[in-house]
Coordinates of C-alpha atoms in Angstrom, one line a residue:
M1 CA -24.1 11.0 -18.9
S2 CA -21.8 13.4 -20.8
D3 CA -23.0 16.2 -18.5
A4 CA -21.9 14.2 -15.5
T5 CA -18.5 13.8 -16.9
T6 CA -18.0 17.4 -17.8
R7 CA -19.6 18.7 -14.6
S8 CA -17.1 16.8 -12.5
S9 CA -14.2 18.3 -14.5
P10 CA -13.6 21.2 -12.1
A11 CA -12.5 18.7 -9.5
A12 CA -10.5 16.8 -12.1
P13 CA -8.1 18.8 -14.2
S14 CA -6.7 21.0 -11.5
G15 CA -3.1 20.3 -10.6
A16 CA -2.0 16.8 -11.1
A17 CA -5.5 15.3 -11.5
G18 CA -6.4 15.7 -15.1
P19 CA -4.6 13.7 -17.8
R20 CA -1.9 15.9 -19.3
H21 CA -1.1 15.5 -23.0
A22 CA 2.6 15.4 -23.4
P23 CA 3.7 14.7 -27.0
G24 CA 7.3 15.1 -26.1
R25 CA 7.2 12.0 -24.0
A26 CA 6.1 9.8 -27.0
L27 CA 9.7 9.0 -27.8
T28 CA 9.8 6.9 -24.6
S29 CA 6.8 4.7 -25.5
R30 CA 8.8 2.0 -27.3
P31 CA 11.4 1.5 -24.6
A32 CA 8.6 1.4 -22.0
A33 CA 6.8 -1.2 -24.1
A34 CA 10.0 -3.2 -24.6
L35 CA 10.7 -3.2 -20.9
G36 CA 7.1 -4.3 -20.2
A37 CA 7.4 -7.1 -22.7
V38 CA 10.6 -8.4 -21.1
L39 CA 8.9 -8.4 -17.7
V40 CA 6.0 -10.3 -19.2
V41 CA 8.2 -13.0 -20.7
L42 CA 10.1 -13.4 -17.4
G43 CA 6.9 -13.4 -15.4
A44 CA 5.3 -15.9 -17.8
L45 CA 8.3 -18.3 -17.5
A46 CA 8.3 -18.0 -13.7
S47 CA 4.5 -18.5 -13.7
L48 CA 4.8 -21.8 -15.7
F49 CA 7.5 -23.3 -13.5
V50 CA 6.8 -22.0 -10.0
G51 CA 4.3 -23.7 -7.8
A52 CA 3.5 -26.5 -5.3
A53 CA 3.7 -29.2 -8.0
S54 CA 7.2 -29.5 -9.6
L55 CA 7.5 -28.6 -13.2
T56 CA 10.7 -27.8 -15.0
P57 CA 11.8 -27.2 -18.6
A58 CA 13.6 -30.5 -18.5
D59 CA 10.2 -32.2 -17.7
L60 CA 8.7 -30.7 -20.8
L61 CA 11.7 -31.7 -23.0
A62 CA 11.4 -35.2 -21.7
V63 CA 7.8 -35.6 -22.7
R64 CA 7.0 -38.7 -24.7
S65 CA 3.2 -38.5 -25.0
L66 CA 0.3 -36.2 -24.4
D67 CA -0.7 -38.3 -21.3
D68 CA 2.5 -37.3 -19.5
R69 CA 2.1 -35.7 -16.1
A70 CA 4.0 -32.6 -17.2
V71 CA 1.8 -32.0 -20.2
E72 CA -1.3 -32.4 -18.1
L73 CA -0.1 -29.9 -15.5
L74 CA 0.8 -27.4 -18.2
L75 CA -2.5 -27.7 -20.1
V76 CA -4.9 -28.0 -17.2
S77 CA -3.4 -25.7 -14.6
R78 CA -0.3 -23.6 -15.3
G79 CA -1.2 -22.6 -18.9
P80 CA -4.8 -21.5 -18.1
R81 CA -3.6 -19.7 -15.0
L82 CA -1.0 -17.8 -17.1
L83 CA -3.5 -16.8 -19.8
A84 CA -6.0 -15.7 -17.2
L85 CA -3.5 -13.5 -15.4
L86 CA -2.3 -12.0 -18.7
L87 CA -5.8 -11.2 -19.8
A88 CA -7.0 -9.9 -16.5
G89 CA -3.9 -7.7 -15.9
S90 CA -4.0 -6.1 -19.3
A91 CA -7.8 -5.6 -19.5
M92 CA -8.2 -4.0 -16.0
S93 CA -5.2 -1.7 -16.7
V94 CA -6.8 -0.5 -19.9
A95 CA -10.1 -0.1 -18.2
G96 CA -8.4 2.2 -15.7
L97 CA -6.8 4.2 -18.5
L98 CA -10.2 4.8 -20.1
M99 CA -11.8 5.8 -16.8
M100 CA -9.0 8.2 -16.0
H101 CA -9.5 10.0 -19.4
L102 CA -13.3 9.9 -19.5
T103 CA -13.7 11.4 -16.0
R104 CA -10.6 13.7 -16.5
N105 CA -9.2 12.6 -13.2
R106 CA -6.0 10.6 -12.6
F107 CA -7.4 9.1 -9.4
V108 CA -10.6 7.6 -10.8
S109 CA -10.5 3.9 -11.9
P110 CA -12.9 0.9 -11.6
A111 CA -11.5 0.4 -8.1
T112 CA -12.2 4.0 -6.9
A113 CA -15.4 4.6 -8.7
G114 CA -17.3 1.7 -7.1
T115 CA -17.4 -0.3 -10.4
V116 CA -15.8 -3.4 -8.9
E117 CA -18.2 -3.3 -5.9
W118 CA -21.2 -3.0 -8.1
A119 CA -20.1 -5.9 -10.2
Q120 CA -19.8 -8.0 -7.0
L121 CA -23.3 -6.9 -5.9
G122 CA -24.5 -8.0 -9.3
L123 CA -23.0 -11.4 -8.8
V124 CA -24.6 -11.8 -5.4
V125 CA -28.0 -10.7 -6.7
A126 CA -27.8 -13.0 -9.7
T127 CA -26.9 -15.9 -7.4
V128 CA -29.5 -15.3 -4.6
F129 CA -32.5 -13.7 -6.3
L130 CA -32.3 -14.6 -10.0
G131 CA -31.1 -18.2 -9.5
A132 CA -28.4 -17.7 -12.2
S133 CA -26.5 -21.0 -12.1
S134 CA -24.3 -20.5 -15.1
V135 CA -21.2 -18.3 -15.1
V136 CA -22.4 -16.5 -18.2
G137 CA -25.7 -15.6 -16.5
R138 CA -24.0 -14.2 -13.5
M139 CA -21.5 -12.3 -15.6
L140 CA -24.3 -10.6 -17.6
V141 CA -26.0 -9.4 -14.4
A142 CA -22.6 -8.2 -13.1
V143 CA -22.0 -6.2 -16.3
V144 CA -25.4 -4.5 -16.0
A145 CA -24.8 -3.7 -12.3
A146 CA -21.3 -2.4 -13.0
L147 CA -22.6 -0.2 -15.8
L148 CA -25.4 1.1 -13.6
G149 CA -23.1 1.8 -10.7
T150 CA -20.6 3.7 -12.8
W151 CA -23.3 5.8 -14.3
L152 CA -24.7 6.6 -10.8
F153 CA -21.2 7.6 -9.8
L154 CA -21.0 10.1 -12.6
R155 CA -24.5 11.4 -11.9
L156 CA -23.5 11.9 -8.3
L157 CA -20.4 13.9 -9.3
R158 CA -22.7 16.1 -11.5
R159 CA -24.4 17.3 -8.3
L160 CA -21.3 17.9 -6.3
V161 CA -18.8 20.8 -6.4
L162 CA -15.5 19.4 -5.3
A163 CA -12.5 21.7 -4.8
D164 CA -9.9 19.0 -4.6
A165 CA -9.3 16.3 -7.2
L166 CA -8.6 13.7 -4.5
L167 CA -12.2 14.1 -3.2
V168 CA -13.6 12.7 -6.5
P169 CA -12.3 9.1 -5.9
L170 CA -13.2 9.4 -2.2
V171 CA -16.8 9.8 -3.3
G172 CA -16.4 6.6 -5.3
L173 CA -14.8 4.8 -2.4
M174 CA -17.6 5.8 0.0
L175 CA -20.2 4.7 -2.6
G176 CA -18.3 1.4 -3.2
A177 CA -18.2 0.8 0.6
V178 CA -22.0 1.2 0.9
V179 CA -22.6 -1.2 -2.1
S180 CA -20.1 -3.7 -0.7
G181 CA -21.9 -3.6 2.7
V182 CA -25.2 -4.3 1.0
A183 CA -23.6 -7.2 -1.0
T184 CA -22.0 -8.6 2.1
G185 CA -25.3 -8.4 4.0
I186 CA -27.2 -10.3 1.3
A187 CA -24.4 -12.9 1.0
Y188 CA -24.5 -13.4 4.8
Q189 CA -28.2 -14.0 4.9
A190 CA -27.9 -16.5 2.0
D191 CA -24.8 -18.2 3.5
L192 CA -22.6 -17.2 0.6
L193 CA -19.8 -15.3 2.3
Q194 CA -17.3 -18.0 1.4
V195 CA -18.3 -17.8 -2.2
M196 CA -18.3 -14.0 -2.2
S197 CA -14.7 -14.0 -0.9
A198 CA -13.6 -15.4 -4.2
W199 CA -15.0 -12.3 -5.9
T200 CA -13.6 -9.8 -3.4
A201 CA -10.0 -11.0 -3.3
G202 CA -8.2 -11.9 -6.5
D203 CA -7.0 -15.4 -6.3
A204 CA -5.7 -17.4 -9.2
S205 CA -5.1 -20.7 -7.4
G206 CA -8.5 -22.1 -8.6
I207 CA -8.1 -21.2 -12.2
I208 CA -7.9 -24.3 -14.4
A209 CA -8.9 -25.3 -17.9
G210 CA -12.7 -24.8 -18.3
R211 CA -12.9 -22.1 -15.7
F212 CA -11.1 -19.1 -17.4
E213 CA -12.4 -19.1 -21.0
L214 CA -14.9 -16.4 -20.2
L215 CA -11.9 -14.0 -20.0
W216 CA -11.5 -14.1 -23.8
L217 CA -14.4 -11.7 -23.9
V218 CA -12.1 -9.0 -22.6
V219 CA -10.1 -9.3 -25.9
G220 CA -13.1 -7.9 -27.7
A221 CA -13.3 -5.0 -25.2
L222 CA -9.6 -4.3 -25.8
V223 CA -10.1 -4.3 -29.5
V224 CA -12.9 -1.8 -29.2
A225 CA -10.8 0.4 -26.9
W226 CA -8.0 0.4 -29.5
W227 CA -10.4 1.0 -32.4
Q228 CA -11.9 4.1 -30.6
A229 CA -8.6 5.2 -29.0
D230 CA -8.5 8.5 -30.8
R231 CA -12.1 9.4 -29.9
F232 CA -11.4 8.4 -26.2
T233 CA -8.4 10.8 -26.2
I234 CA -10.5 13.6 -27.6
A235 CA -13.3 12.9 -25.1
G236 CA -10.7 13.3 -22.4
L237 CA -10.3 16.9 -23.4
G238 CA -13.9 17.7 -22.4
E239 CA -17.2 18.1 -24.1
G240 CA -16.5 21.5 -25.6
A241 CA -13.3 20.3 -27.3
S242 CA -15.0 17.1 -28.4
V243 CA -17.9 19.0 -30.1
S244 CA -15.5 21.4 -31.8
L245 CA -13.6 18.4 -33.2
G246 CA -16.8 16.7 -34.4
V247 CA -16.9 14.0 -31.8
D248 CA -20.1 13.0 -30.1
H249 CA -18.9 13.2 -26.5
G250 CA -21.8 11.5 -24.9
A251 CA -21.7 8.5 -27.2
V252 CA -18.0 8.1 -26.7
V253 CA -18.4 8.2 -22.9
R254 CA -21.2 5.7 -23.0
L255 CA -19.1 3.3 -25.1
G256 CA -16.2 3.7 -22.8
L257 CA -18.4 2.9 -19.8
V258 CA -19.7 -0.2 -21.5
V259 CA -16.1 -1.4 -22.1
V260 CA -15.1 -0.7 -18.5
A261 CA -18.2 -2.5 -17.1
V262 CA -17.7 -5.6 -19.3
V263 CA -14.0 -5.9 -18.4
T264 CA -14.6 -5.3 -14.7
A265 CA -17.4 -7.8 -14.5
V266 CA -15.6 -10.6 -16.4
V267 CA -12.4 -10.2 -14.4
V268 CA -14.3 -10.2 -11.1
V269 CA -16.2 -13.3 -12.1
V270 CA -13.1 -15.3 -13.1
V271 CA -10.2 -13.9 -11.0
G272 CA -11.7 -11.6 -8.4
A273 CA -10.8 -8.0 -7.5
I274 CA -7.2 -7.0 -7.9
P275 CA -6.6 -3.8 -5.8
F276 CA -4.7 -0.8 -7.3
L277 CA -4.1 -2.5 -10.6
S278 CA -6.5 -0.2 -12.6
L279 CA -5.2 2.8 -10.7
V280 CA -1.5 2.5 -10.5
V281 CA -0.6 1.1 -13.9
P282 CA -2.3 3.7 -16.1
N283 CA -0.8 6.5 -13.9
V284 CA 2.7 5.1 -14.2
V285 CA 2.4 4.5 -17.9
T286 CA 1.0 8.0 -18.8
L287 CA 3.6 9.7 -16.7
V288 CA 6.2 8.1 -18.9
V289 CA 4.6 8.0 -22.4
G290 CA 2.0 10.7 -22.3
D291 CA -1.7 10.7 -22.4
D292 CA -2.5 9.8 -26.1
I293 CA -4.6 6.7 -25.6
R294 CA -3.5 5.1 -28.9
R295 CA 0.1 5.3 -27.8
A296 CA -0.5 4.5 -24.1
L297 CA -3.0 1.7 -24.5
P298 CA -0.6 -1.1 -25.7
V299 CA 2.0 -0.1 -23.1
T300 CA -0.6 -0.1 -20.4
A301 CA -1.8 -3.5 -21.4
V302 CA 1.7 -5.0 -21.4
V303 CA 2.7 -3.3 -18.1
G304 CA -0.5 -4.4 -16.4
A305 CA 0.0 -8.0 -17.5
A306 CA 3.6 -7.9 -16.2
F307 CA 2.5 -6.4 -12.9
V308 CA -0.1 -9.1 -12.2
L309 CA 2.2 -11.9 -13.3
L310 CA 5.0 -10.7 -11.0
C311 CA 2.7 -10.3 -8.1
D312 CA 1.4 -13.8 -8.6
V313 CA 4.9 -15.3 -8.8
V314 CA 5.9 -13.4 -5.6
G315 CA 2.8 -14.7 -3.9
R316 CA 3.7 -18.3 -4.8
L317 CA 7.3 -17.9 -3.6
L318 CA 6.9 -16.1 -0.3
I319 CA 5.4 -19.1 1.6
H320 CA 6.2 -21.9 -0.8
P321 CA 4.7 -24.5 -1.3
Y322 CA 1.6 -22.5 -0.1
E323 CA 0.7 -19.2 -1.8
I324 CA -0.6 -15.8 -1.1
P325 CA -3.5 -14.6 -3.3
V326 CA -2.4 -12.3 -6.1
G327 CA -4.8 -9.7 -5.0
T328 CA -3.1 -9.4 -1.6
V329 CA 0.3 -9.0 -3.1
A330 CA -1.0 -6.5 -5.7
G331 CA -2.6 -4.5 -2.9
V332 CA 0.6 -4.2 -0.9
A333 CA 2.8 -3.4 -4.0
G334 CA 0.2 -1.2 -5.7
G335 CA -0.4 0.8 -2.5
A336 CA 3.3 1.5 -2.2
I337 CA 3.7 2.5 -5.8
F338 CA 0.6 4.7 -5.7
V339 CA 2.0 6.7 -2.7
V340 CA 5.2 7.3 -4.8
V341 CA 3.1 8.4 -7.8
L342 CA 0.9 10.6 -5.7
L343 CA 3.8 12.4 -4.2
R344 CA 5.3 12.9 -7.6
L345 CA 2.1 14.3 -9.0
R346 CA 1.7 16.6 -6.0
R347 CA 5.3 17.9 -6.4
G348 CA 4.6 18.5 -10.1
A349 CA 1.4 20.4 -9.3
T350 CA 3.1 22.7 -6.8
A351 CA 6.3 23.3 -8.8

């Protein structure tokens, strides 16, 4: 697996593709984190008090018992939805940061490497062929499928010689399209297309107490990512540099892929796919604070959570009292941001 990563590096580090370590930008990490934290607080407040059912701070201040309608709405619906969006946004953004470094390509993420589509295929297979009725059982199969799919993506890159860094994610997108077609075909035969739509389009409207707790698993994945942050940073320099610094490059890459697979599968199971999140947020953050993962990881987590929260609030306001899925809003906003980032990277590469 380590060979797959290093073999793909000729397509990755050229120009704007490979992560560039910029210690001089470290001074801006605290302001960036502070701005992200402010956006998270504002988004959290809006998430709690915006929706089809009326809930205001005055309602909470007027509560006289735990049986009050405002308390029930907060604990059963708005609170769990807020926590789920915070966890999903931060975890998927960090997963994108790890993928970007481990593949040494700024345009590779769980969304462009086929990881999300493999997780969706795992869910379909678990439901149709394995008879997995529990959420945990489907999640475990999705983790295995996501891990296998990401490994296959890296093995495929090992056999390809790509002259342009942009061709690397295109390979992942094509592979993901094939896998998605297979999953859709199986779901169609089993009359599960409506169920599958919940996994392919991020939608937080159905998240309530009892249906989001699985997301707490991503906290463990984030802790592992933080614990091994220095090793992940070194692995992003390539196998040669890793070996010279005493780091087992292959073991670090495998650990990173496990973290990415777990995060992706859990988020897809609970919330669904959120387009561009794992691609845009790490690119924006590393352009500002540099590529040291220990420094960039907390900022990436905060900005990712803020991005998802704000997209969800916008989706709830645009056609109030109805709502647009958070994945749809994130796809539009993330696509626009990615075009800007891509143009900036291209200008930097040709300067």
